Structures are given as structure tokens and as C-alpha cells.
Amino acid sequence: MPKTPSTRPSKAKASVVKTDIIISIKGEHMNNIVSRKKNHEFRKYLIPDTIERMWYAFYVSSPDQTLRYVAEISRGKVRGEVKDEEGLGNTDFNQGLEESKFAYEILHLYKVKEPPSSVDLKNNYSLSPPQRYTYLPQTLFNHFLWQEQEKLF
């Protein structure tokens, strides 16, 4: 008897962009980045050197829960490498008062013109809020070209 093709969804991984990640961020931290009070994103973990952009991606946490911002970032810095003492949290980071071990300078920030909601991200791209980060799906990268978004700085 010949096998019939399965109707179950494929478990093959979707293609991802290895230069872009999605992270979750609280609204208050995002507001400080947008207002330029905060110029580094602090994390407990090292993000791979291939990463050029965070779509903090800006996946703003509750209650907003949209993919609202994209930041071009530096490579990870360790304590003592953050030269700008003016940014929110920079001095504490350099002095070891922060739990975070790595700082990522926010070089440029873009606002997504038509930000997808968490429902859109789940239904169209199989994405849910990451605990750490997740690579950006190629289809999302192609749909929301970061260069075409509104540059804030």
C-alpha cells in the first residue's frame, strides 16, 4: 500500500536572519532608549558577534506587545568599555553594580512604520515573546525592511 503524504505541518525550521534578533523589553526601558536617556542595552549574556540589529526589537512587553523598534547595535562590551558615563545605567554597569555582564551600544534607532502585534507575529511568523532572544525569521526581515523604517537617530 503506498504511503499518503502527511497533512501535519512541517517541523522544518524556517529560514532565519543571523544578523538580527528579537528581544523583549519593558516599556519604561524602551521609552528611555527612544528619549536617548539610555544609550546601551544591558544583558546578562553575550549576543553572537554576527548580530547587527536588535528588533527590541523592541518587542515591547505588556501591555503594548508589538514589534515597534529596531536598533543597530555595537558588539558586546564588558565592564570598563562603556566610555559614555552619561547614559542611564552606564556608570553602574562599569562599576559592576548591574547584574548584566554585557552592554550593547545603541548606534541607531528606527521606528517600525506599521508595527505587527503579538497576535500577528504568532499567526504569521510563529513567534512568541522570547526569554532571551530569537533570530528574526527571513520572511519577517523581508516584509519589514529595516532600512525603510523611520530613523529616529
mmCIF file of C-alpha atoms in Angstrom:
data_model
loop_
_atom_site.group_PDB
_atom_site.id
_atom_site.type_symbol
_atom_site.label_atom_id
_atom_site.label_comp_id
_atom_site.label_asym_id
_atom_site.label_seq_id
_atom_site.Cartn_x
_atom_site.Cartn_y
_atom_site.Cartn_z
ATOM 1 C CA MET A 1 0.000 0.000 0.000
ATOM 2 C CA PRO A 2 1.551 3.393 -0.984
ATOM 3 C CA LYS A 3 2.089 5.976 1.716
ATOM 4 C CA THR A 4 -0.091 9.030 1.608
ATOM 5 C CA PRO A 5 1.526 12.402 2.235
ATOM 6 C CA SER A 6 1.182 13.714 5.757
ATOM 7 C CA THR A 7 -1.095 16.681 6.303
ATOM 8 C CA ARG A 8 0.688 17.674 9.504
ATOM 9 C CA PRO A 9 2.670 20.913 9.417
ATOM 10 C CA SER A 10 6.327 20.518 8.626
ATOM 11 C CA LYS A 11 8.680 20.624 11.575
ATOM 12 C CA ALA A 12 11.448 22.027 9.410
ATOM 13 C CA LYS A 13 12.865 25.242 10.814
ATOM 14 C CA ALA A 14 12.022 28.401 8.949
ATOM 15 C CA SER A 15 14.916 30.328 7.487
ATOM 16 C CA VAL A 16 16.297 32.964 9.854
ATOM 17 C CA VAL A 17 18.496 36.029 9.516
ATOM 18 C CA LYS A 18 21.700 35.583 11.559
ATOM 19 C CA THR A 19 22.311 39.351 11.776
ATOM 20 C CA ASP A 20 19.040 40.249 13.508
ATOM 21 C CA ILE A 21 17.411 39.142 16.742
ATOM 22 C CA ILE A 22 14.182 39.832 18.566
ATOM 23 C CA ILE A 23 14.277 40.609 22.279
ATOM 24 C CA SER A 24 11.592 41.591 24.773
ATOM 25 C CA ILE A 25 11.930 44.860 26.648
ATOM 26 C CA LYS A 26 9.828 46.662 29.237
ATOM 27 C CA GLY A 27 8.094 49.830 28.095
ATOM 28 C CA GLU A 28 9.939 52.057 30.584
ATOM 29 C CA HIS A 29 13.337 50.928 29.242
ATOM 30 C CA MET A 30 12.162 51.394 25.678
ATOM 31 C CA ASN A 31 10.971 54.920 26.489
ATOM 32 C CA ASN A 32 14.414 55.722 27.920
ATOM 33 C CA ILE A 33 16.063 54.484 24.728
ATOM 34 C CA VAL A 34 13.709 56.484 22.488
ATOM 35 C CA SER A 35 14.347 59.636 24.553
ATOM 36 C CA ARG A 36 18.105 58.876 24.392
ATOM 37 C CA LYS A 37 18.467 58.825 28.190
ATOM 38 C CA LYS A 38 19.629 55.232 27.818
ATOM 39 C CA ASN A 39 22.227 54.574 25.106
ATOM 40 C CA HIS A 40 23.201 50.974 25.902
ATOM 41 C CA GLU A 41 21.139 47.815 26.251
ATOM 42 C CA PHE A 42 22.414 45.652 29.121
ATOM 43 C CA ARG A 43 22.161 41.868 29.086
ATOM 44 C CA LYS A 44 23.430 39.015 31.278
ATOM 45 C CA TYR A 45 24.511 37.070 28.205
ATOM 46 C CA LEU A 46 26.750 37.626 25.212
ATOM 47 C CA ILE A 47 24.944 38.003 21.923
ATOM 48 C CA PRO A 48 26.799 36.467 18.934
ATOM 49 C CA ASP A 49 29.131 38.855 17.068
ATOM 50 C CA THR A 50 27.129 38.287 13.884
ATOM 51 C CA ILE A 51 24.262 40.329 15.330
ATOM 52 C CA GLU A 52 23.954 43.832 13.896
ATOM 53 C CA ARG A 53 20.391 44.703 14.917
ATOM 54 C CA MET A 54 18.002 44.099 17.802
ATOM 55 C CA TRP A 55 14.352 44.280 16.958
ATOM 56 C CA TYR A 56 13.688 45.134 20.552
ATOM 57 C CA ALA A 57 13.098 44.545 18.572
ATOM 58 C CA PHE A 58 11.898 46.132 20.591
ATOM 59 C CA TYR A 59 9.189 43.763 21.081
ATOM 60 C CA VAL A 60 7.718 45.932 23.771
ATOM 61 C CA SER A 61 6.374 43.949 26.721
ATOM 62 C CA SER A 62 2.816 44.151 28.049
ATOM 63 C CA PRO A 63 0.501 45.897 27.584
ATOM 64 C CA ASP A 64 1.682 47.056 24.116
ATOM 65 C CA GLN A 65 3.261 43.829 22.821
ATOM 66 C CA THR A 66 4.220 44.981 19.359
ATOM 67 C CA LEU A 67 7.370 44.838 17.345
ATOM 68 C CA ARG A 68 7.830 48.598 17.381
ATOM 69 C CA TYR A 69 11.561 49.445 17.113
ATOM 70 C CA VAL A 70 14.772 48.268 15.515
ATOM 71 C CA ALA A 71 18.182 49.231 16.862
ATOM 72 C CA GLU A 72 21.559 48.957 15.185
ATOM 73 C CA ILE A 73 23.917 47.896 17.953
ATOM 74 C CA SER A 74 27.611 47.575 18.741
ATOM 75 C CA ARG A 75 29.357 44.346 19.622
ATOM 76 C CA GLY A 76 29.095 43.362 23.281
ATOM 77 C CA LYS A 77 31.157 45.436 25.697
ATOM 78 C CA VAL A 78 32.327 44.359 29.135
ATOM 79 C CA ARG A 79 32.748 46.420 32.296
ATOM 80 C CA GLY A 80 35.057 49.359 31.770
ATOM 81 C CA GLU A 81 34.486 49.502 27.998
ATOM 82 C CA VAL A 82 31.458 51.794 28.125
ATOM 83 C CA LYS A 83 33.077 55.220 27.706
ATOM 84 C CA ASP A 84 29.935 57.360 27.944
ATOM 85 C CA GLU A 85 29.143 57.836 31.627
ATOM 86 C CA GLU A 86 26.058 59.961 30.857
ATOM 87 C CA GLY A 87 23.755 57.191 29.640
ATOM 88 C CA LEU A 88 21.305 55.672 32.109
ATOM 89 C CA GLY A 89 22.945 52.660 33.771
ATOM 90 C CA ASN A 90 26.370 53.124 32.157
ATOM 91 C CA THR A 91 28.261 54.099 35.343
ATOM 92 C CA ASP A 92 26.623 51.329 37.367
ATOM 93 C CA PHE A 93 27.499 48.821 34.637
ATOM 94 C CA ASN A 94 31.163 49.897 34.556
ATOM 95 C CA GLN A 95 31.375 49.706 38.355
ATOM 96 C CA GLY A 96 29.891 46.198 38.417
ATOM 97 C CA LEU A 97 26.706 47.313 40.183
ATOM 98 C CA GLU A 98 24.474 45.885 37.436
ATOM 99 C CA GLU A 99 23.687 42.162 37.143
ATOM 100 C CA SER A 100 24.316 42.431 33.425
ATOM 101 C CA LYS A 101 27.689 41.355 32.101
ATOM 102 C CA PHE A 102 27.437 42.830 28.591
ATOM 103 C CA ALA A 103 26.461 46.217 27.183
ATOM 104 C CA TYR A 104 25.368 46.887 23.600
ATOM 105 C CA GLU A 105 25.575 50.473 22.416
ATOM 106 C CA ILE A 106 22.510 51.652 20.543
ATOM 107 C CA LEU A 107 24.024 53.247 17.445
ATOM 108 C CA HIS A 108 20.825 53.990 15.515
ATOM 109 C CA LEU A 109 17.153 53.536 16.278
ATOM 110 C CA TYR A 110 14.298 53.037 13.821
ATOM 111 C CA LYS A 111 10.566 53.046 14.462
ATOM 112 C CA VAL A 112 8.624 50.363 12.592
ATOM 113 C CA LYS A 113 6.064 52.185 10.446
ATOM 114 C CA GLU A 114 3.367 49.511 10.741
ATOM 115 C CA PRO A 115 4.268 47.527 13.865
ATOM 116 C CA PRO A 116 2.912 43.990 13.955
ATOM 117 C CA SER A 117 1.089 42.923 17.120
ATOM 118 C CA SER A 118 1.969 39.843 19.128
ATOM 119 C CA VAL A 119 -1.036 38.109 17.529
ATOM 120 C CA ASP A 120 0.291 38.932 14.028
ATOM 121 C CA LEU A 121 3.761 37.724 14.998
ATOM 122 C CA LYS A 122 2.395 34.448 16.327
ATOM 123 C CA ASN A 123 -0.048 33.781 13.484
ATOM 124 C CA ASN A 124 2.120 34.922 10.568
ATOM 125 C CA TYR A 125 5.659 34.163 11.764
ATOM 126 C CA SER A 126 5.214 31.584 14.581
ATOM 127 C CA LEU A 127 6.833 33.988 17.049
ATOM 128 C CA SER A 128 6.109 34.447 20.728
ATOM 129 C CA PRO A 129 7.963 36.671 23.239
ATOM 130 C CA PRO A 130 11.476 35.276 23.675
ATOM 131 C CA GLN A 131 13.001 34.672 27.121
ATOM 132 C CA ARG A 132 16.430 35.760 25.876
ATOM 133 C CA TYR A 133 16.350 36.357 22.152
ATOM 134 C CA THR A 134 15.358 34.656 18.959
ATOM 135 C CA TYR A 135 16.678 35.092 15.437
ATOM 136 C CA LEU A 136 14.485 37.094 13.110
ATOM 137 C CA PRO A 137 12.654 34.940 10.551
ATOM 138 C CA GLN A 138 13.690 35.689 6.960
ATOM 139 C CA THR A 139 10.061 36.316 5.998
ATOM 140 C CA LEU A 140 9.703 39.000 8.681
ATOM 141 C CA PHE A 141 13.042 40.555 7.670
ATOM 142 C CA ASN A 142 11.862 40.709 4.046
ATOM 143 C CA HIS A 143 8.463 42.169 4.949
ATOM 144 C CA PHE A 144 9.729 44.879 7.345
ATOM 145 C CA LEU A 145 12.925 46.068 5.677
ATOM 146 C CA TRP A 146 14.730 47.885 8.484
ATOM 147 C CA GLN A 147 16.250 50.480 6.111
ATOM 148 C CA GLU A 148 12.748 51.579 5.110
ATOM 149 C CA GLN A 149 11.574 52.247 8.657
ATOM 150 C CA GLU A 150 11.509 55.721 10.252
ATOM 151 C CA LYS A 151 15.004 56.598 11.501
ATOM 152 C CA LEU A 152 14.806 58.309 14.906
ATOM 153 C CA PHE A 153 18.582 58.721 15.354
#
